[in-house]
PDB file of C-alpha atoms in Angstrom:
ATOM      1  CA  MET A   1      90.578 110.102 106.312  1.00  0.00           C
ATOM      2  CA  GLY A   2      90.365 109.762 109.965  1.00  0.00           C
ATOM      3  CA  LYS A   3      93.094 108.645 112.264  1.00  0.00           C
ATOM      4  CA  ASN A   4      91.945 105.097 112.667  1.00  0.00           C
ATOM      5  CA  ASN A   5      90.844 104.809 108.891  1.00  0.00           C
ATOM      6  CA  HIS A   6      94.406 104.997 107.195  1.00  0.00           C
ATOM      7  CA  ARG A   7      95.162 102.718 104.122  1.00  0.00           C
ATOM      8  CA  PRO A   8      97.352 100.152 105.437  1.00  0.00           C
ATOM      9  CA  SER A   9      98.682  99.488 101.778  1.00  0.00           C
ATOM     10  CA  GLU A  10      99.809 103.346 101.611  1.00  0.00           C
ATOM     11  CA  THR A  11     101.060 103.143 105.060  1.00  0.00           C
ATOM     12  CA  LEU A  12     103.207 100.116 104.375  1.00  0.00           C
ATOM     13  CA  GLU A  13     104.531 101.695 100.885  1.00  0.00           C
ATOM     14  CA  GLN A  14     105.431 104.939 102.594  1.00  0.00           C
ATOM     15  CA  SER A  15     107.029 102.950 105.593  1.00  0.00           C
ATOM     16  CA  LEU A  16     109.266 100.875 103.454  1.00  0.00           C
ATOM     17  CA  PRO A  17     112.212 103.276 102.864  1.00  0.00           C
ATOM     18  CA  ARG A  18     112.532 103.689 106.458  1.00  0.00           C
ATOM     19  CA  LEU A  19     112.228  99.945 107.253  1.00  0.00           C
ATOM     20  CA  ARG A  20     114.700  99.205 104.570  1.00  0.00           C
ATOM     21  CA  ARG A  21     117.046 101.956 105.851  1.00  0.00           C
ATOM     22  CA  PHE A  22     116.776 100.917 109.578  1.00  0.00           C
ATOM     23  CA  ALA A  23     117.485  97.136 108.533  1.00  0.00           C
ATOM     24  CA  SER A  24     120.210  97.630 106.135  1.00  0.00           C
ATOM     25  CA  THR A  25     122.022 100.040 108.769  1.00  0.00           C
ATOM     26  CA  ALA A  26     121.364  98.000 111.717  1.00  0.00           C
ATOM     27  CA  ILE A  27     122.776  94.737 110.026  1.00  0.00           C
ATOM     28  CA  GLY A  28     125.268  96.246 107.705  1.00  0.00           C
ATOM     29  CA  SER A  29     124.027  94.609 104.597  1.00  0.00           C
ATOM     30  CA  VAL A  30     121.282  95.614 101.997  1.00  0.00           C
ATOM     31  CA  GLU A  31     120.603  92.028 101.111  1.00  0.00           C
ATOM     32  CA  LEU A  32     120.312  90.822 104.785  1.00  0.00           C
ATOM     33  CA  GLY A  33     118.145  94.007 105.705  1.00  0.00           C
ATOM     34  CA  ASP A  34     115.702  93.484 102.483  1.00  0.00           C
ATOM     35  CA  GLU A  35     115.390  89.939 103.900  1.00  0.00           C
ATOM     36  CA  CYS A  36     114.544  91.076 107.178  1.00  0.00           C
ATOM     37  CA  VAL A  37     111.797  93.738 105.914  1.00  0.00           C
ATOM     38  CA  HIS A  38     110.464  91.012 103.784  1.00  0.00           C
ATOM     39  CA  SER A  39     110.066  88.815 106.800  1.00  0.00           C
ATOM     40  CA  ALA A  40     108.322  91.683 108.984  1.00  0.00           C
ATOM     41  CA  VAL A  41     105.984  92.625 106.299  1.00  0.00           C
ATOM     42  CA  SER A  42     104.997  89.134 105.708  1.00  0.00           C
ATOM     43  CA  ASP A  43     104.585  88.736 109.758  1.00  0.00           C
ATOM     44  CA  ALA A  44     102.636  92.096 109.855  1.00  0.00           C
ATOM     45  CA  ILE A  45     100.136  90.984 107.148  1.00  0.00           C
ATOM     46  CA  ALA A  46      99.601  87.820 108.687  1.00  0.00           C
ATOM     47  CA  LEU A  47      99.030  89.485 112.281  1.00  0.00           C
ATOM     48  CA  VAL A  48      96.432  91.919 110.878  1.00  0.00           C
ATOM     49  CA  ALA A  49      94.899  89.858 107.986  1.00  0.00           C
ATOM     50  CA  ASN A  50      91.775  88.831 109.787  1.00  0.00           C
ATOM     51  CA  ARG A  51      91.490  91.865 112.243  1.00  0.00           C
ATOM     52  CA  SER A  52      91.114  95.636 111.781  1.00  0.00           C
ATOM     53  CA  PHE A  53      94.296  97.549 111.147  1.00  0.00           C
ATOM     54  CA  PRO A  54      95.677  99.423 113.748  1.00  0.00           C
ATOM     55  CA  GLU A  55      95.998 103.143 113.719  1.00  0.00           C
ATOM     56  CA  ARG A  56      98.636 104.482 111.378  1.00  0.00           C
ATOM     57  CA  GLU A  57     101.340 105.016 114.173  1.00  0.00           C
ATOM     58  CA  ALA A  58     100.769 102.016 115.956  1.00  0.00           C
ATOM     59  CA  PHE A  59     101.141  99.940 112.421  1.00  0.00           C
ATOM     60  CA  ILE A  60     104.190 101.744 111.567  1.00  0.00           C
ATOM     61  CA  GLN A  61     105.650 100.662 115.134  1.00  0.00           C
ATOM     62  CA  LEU A  62     104.482  97.158 114.383  1.00  0.00           C
ATOM     63  CA  LEU A  63     106.628  97.198 111.231  1.00  0.00           C
ATOM     64  CA  PHE A  64     109.561  98.455 112.905  1.00  0.00           C
ATOM     65  CA  LYS A  65     109.104  96.122 115.914  1.00  0.00           C
ATOM     66  CA  LEU A  66     109.086  93.102 113.559  1.00  0.00           C
ATOM     67  CA  THR A  67     112.087  94.178 111.693  1.00  0.00           C
ATOM     68  CA  ALA A  68     114.076  94.695 114.787  1.00  0.00           C
ATOM     69  CA  GLN A  69     112.746  91.081 115.738  1.00  0.00           C
ATOM     70  CA  ALA A  70     113.906  89.752 112.207  1.00  0.00           C
ATOM     71  CA  ILE A  71     117.336  91.591 112.710  1.00  0.00           C
ATOM     72  CA  GLY A  72     117.704  89.647 116.016  1.00  0.00           C
ATOM     73  CA  LYS A  73     117.249  86.508 114.411  1.00  0.00           C
ATOM     74  CA  ALA A  74     119.532  87.284 111.301  1.00  0.00           C
ATOM     75  CA  ILE A  75     122.473  88.298 113.652  1.00  0.00           C
ATOM     76  CA  SER A  76     123.238  87.493 117.277  1.00  0.00           C
ATOM     77  CA  ALA A  77     122.754  90.850 118.540  1.00  0.00           C
ATOM     78  CA  SER A  78     124.972  92.027 121.182  1.00  0.00           C
ATOM     79  CA  GLN A  79     124.607  95.143 123.372  1.00  0.00           C
ATOM     80  CA  ALA A  80     126.260  97.442 120.834  1.00  0.00           C
ATOM     81  CA  ASP A  81     123.880  96.226 118.353  1.00  0.00           C
ATOM     82  CA  ARG A  82     121.026  96.923 120.279  1.00  0.00           C
ATOM     83  CA  ASP A  83     122.655 100.332 121.237  1.00  0.00           C
ATOM     84  CA  TRP A  84     123.038 100.990 117.363  1.00  0.00           C
ATOM     85  CA  GLN A  85     119.216 100.010 116.808  1.00  0.00           C
ATOM     86  CA  VAL A  86     118.088 102.608 119.495  1.00  0.00           C
ATOM     87  CA  ILE A  87     120.308 105.238 118.032  1.00  0.00           C
ATOM     88  CA  ILE A  88     118.980 104.473 114.482  1.00  0.00           C
ATOM     89  CA  LEU A  89     115.310 104.623 115.567  1.00  0.00           C
ATOM     90  CA  SER A  90     115.497 107.533 117.908  1.00  0.00           C
ATOM     91  CA  GLU A  91     117.814 109.749 115.894  1.00  0.00           C
ATOM     92  CA  LEU A  92     117.496 108.708 112.414  1.00  0.00           C
ATOM     93  CA  GLU A  93     113.891 107.764 112.199  1.00  0.00           C
ATOM     94  CA  GLY A  94     112.857 110.376 114.725  1.00  0.00           C
ATOM     95  CA  PHE A  95     110.697 108.029 117.081  1.00  0.00           C
ATOM     96  CA  ASP A  96     110.416 109.113 120.547  1.00  0.00           C
ATOM     97  CA  LEU A  97     111.800 107.502 123.660  1.00  0.00           C
ATOM     98  CA  ALA A  98     108.647 105.500 124.475  1.00  0.00           C
ATOM     99  CA  SER A  99     108.335 104.343 120.790  1.00  0.00           C
ATOM    100  CA  THR A 100     111.736 103.257 120.507  1.00  0.00           C
ATOM    101  CA  ALA A 101     111.493 101.139 123.754  1.00  0.00           C
ATOM    102  CA  LYS A 102     108.044  99.644 122.445  1.00  0.00           C
ATOM    103  CA  ILE A 103     109.756  98.664 119.250  1.00  0.00           C
ATOM    104  CA  LEU A 104     112.710  97.113 120.708  1.00  0.00           C
ATOM    105  CA  GLY A 105     110.865  95.503 123.637  1.00  0.00           C
ATOM    106  CA  ILE A 106     113.007  97.256 126.126  1.00  0.00           C
ATOM    107  CA  ASP A 107     112.584  99.717 129.051  1.00  0.00           C
ATOM    108  CA  VAL A 108     112.833 103.562 128.429  1.00  0.00           C
ATOM    109  CA  THR A 109     115.603 103.630 130.814  1.00  0.00           C
ATOM    110  CA  GLU A 110     117.432 101.066 128.394  1.00  0.00           C
ATOM    111  CA  VAL A 111     116.620 103.647 125.410  1.00  0.00           C
ATOM    112  CA  VAL A 112     118.025 106.786 127.688  1.00  0.00           C
ATOM    113  CA  ARG A 113     121.305 104.690 128.735  1.00  0.00           C
ATOM    114  CA  ALA A 114     122.082 103.638 124.897  1.00  0.00           C
ATOM    115  CA  ARG A 115     121.397 107.276 123.642  1.00  0.00           C
ATOM    116  CA  ARG A 116     123.723 108.422 126.437  1.00  0.00           C
ATOM    117  CA  GLU A 117     126.411 105.754 126.294  1.00  0.00           C
ATOM    118  CA  GLY A 118     126.015 103.789 123.139  1.00  0.00           C
ATOM    119  CA  ALA A 119     126.706 104.336 119.540  1.00  0.00           C
ATOM    120  CA  ASP A 120     127.745 107.457 118.244  1.00  0.00           C
ATOM    121  CA  PRO A 121     125.254 109.131 116.266  1.00  0.00           C
ATOM    122  CA  THR A 122     127.907 111.106 114.091  1.00  0.00           C
ATOM    123  CA  GLN A 123     128.460 107.807 112.283  1.00  0.00           C
ATOM    124  CA  PHE A 124     125.335 108.684 110.412  1.00  0.00           C
ATOM    125  CA  SER A 125     127.153 110.817 107.822  1.00  0.00           C
ATOM    126  CA  ASP A 126     127.101 108.007 105.419  1.00  0.00           C
ATOM    127  CA  ILE A 127     123.607 106.526 106.004  1.00  0.00           C
ATOM    128  CA  ASP A 128     122.131 108.655 103.146  1.00  0.00           C
ATOM    129  CA  LEU A 129     124.653 106.917 100.833  1.00  0.00           C
ATOM    130  CA  ILE A 130     123.232 103.372 102.028  1.00  0.00           C
ATOM    131  CA  GLU A 131     119.576 104.615 101.357  1.00  0.00           C
ATOM    132  CA  ASP A 132     120.576 105.897  97.906  1.00  0.00           C
ATOM    133  CA  ALA A 133     122.301 102.401  97.317  1.00  0.00           C
ATOM    134  CA  LEU A 134     119.118 100.504  97.869  1.00  0.00           C
ATOM    135  CA  PRO A 135     118.062  98.468  94.685  1.00  0.00           C
ATOM    136  CA  PRO A 136     114.724 100.057  93.160  1.00  0.00           C
ATOM    137  CA  GLU A 137     113.198  96.552  93.067  1.00  0.00           C
ATOM    138  CA  ARG A 138     111.085  95.267  96.062  1.00  0.00           C
ATOM    139  CA  PRO A 139     111.584  91.575  96.444  1.00  0.00           C
ATOM    140  CA  TRP A 140     108.514  91.409  99.035  1.00  0.00           C
ATOM    141  CA  LYS A 141     106.325  92.258  95.988  1.00  0.00           C
ATOM    142  CA  ALA A 142     105.586  88.910  94.299  1.00  0.00           C
TER     143      ALA A 142
END
């Protein structure tokens, strides 16, 4: 399949573990993280329902952006929370600086500052445990 002809359902399914890990790690709760992912997936489907789906990477970024917005609504995000999200997206999820900034709706200079001064990426030693502890059921699949 060509770059613009990805299968959104496959892209979504492949992205769910990353979205859940991002949300659960950013919030500190698997249940609240799953609620944020459910909200983000519902919003993404509504946004693209009557249009052609964006390219695969743009769709993935949209999913992460909507998840970050849901996280912001679930908790009153402080600067430390935003810095932590920057670290999770750039270090753990592998997004480049520009993509991280776009997902979070901030300037690239803020991403650079957060990576330099923000949360400590060495705290990732237990993140795989969070992902392994995620329940196998998918609350967004009715």
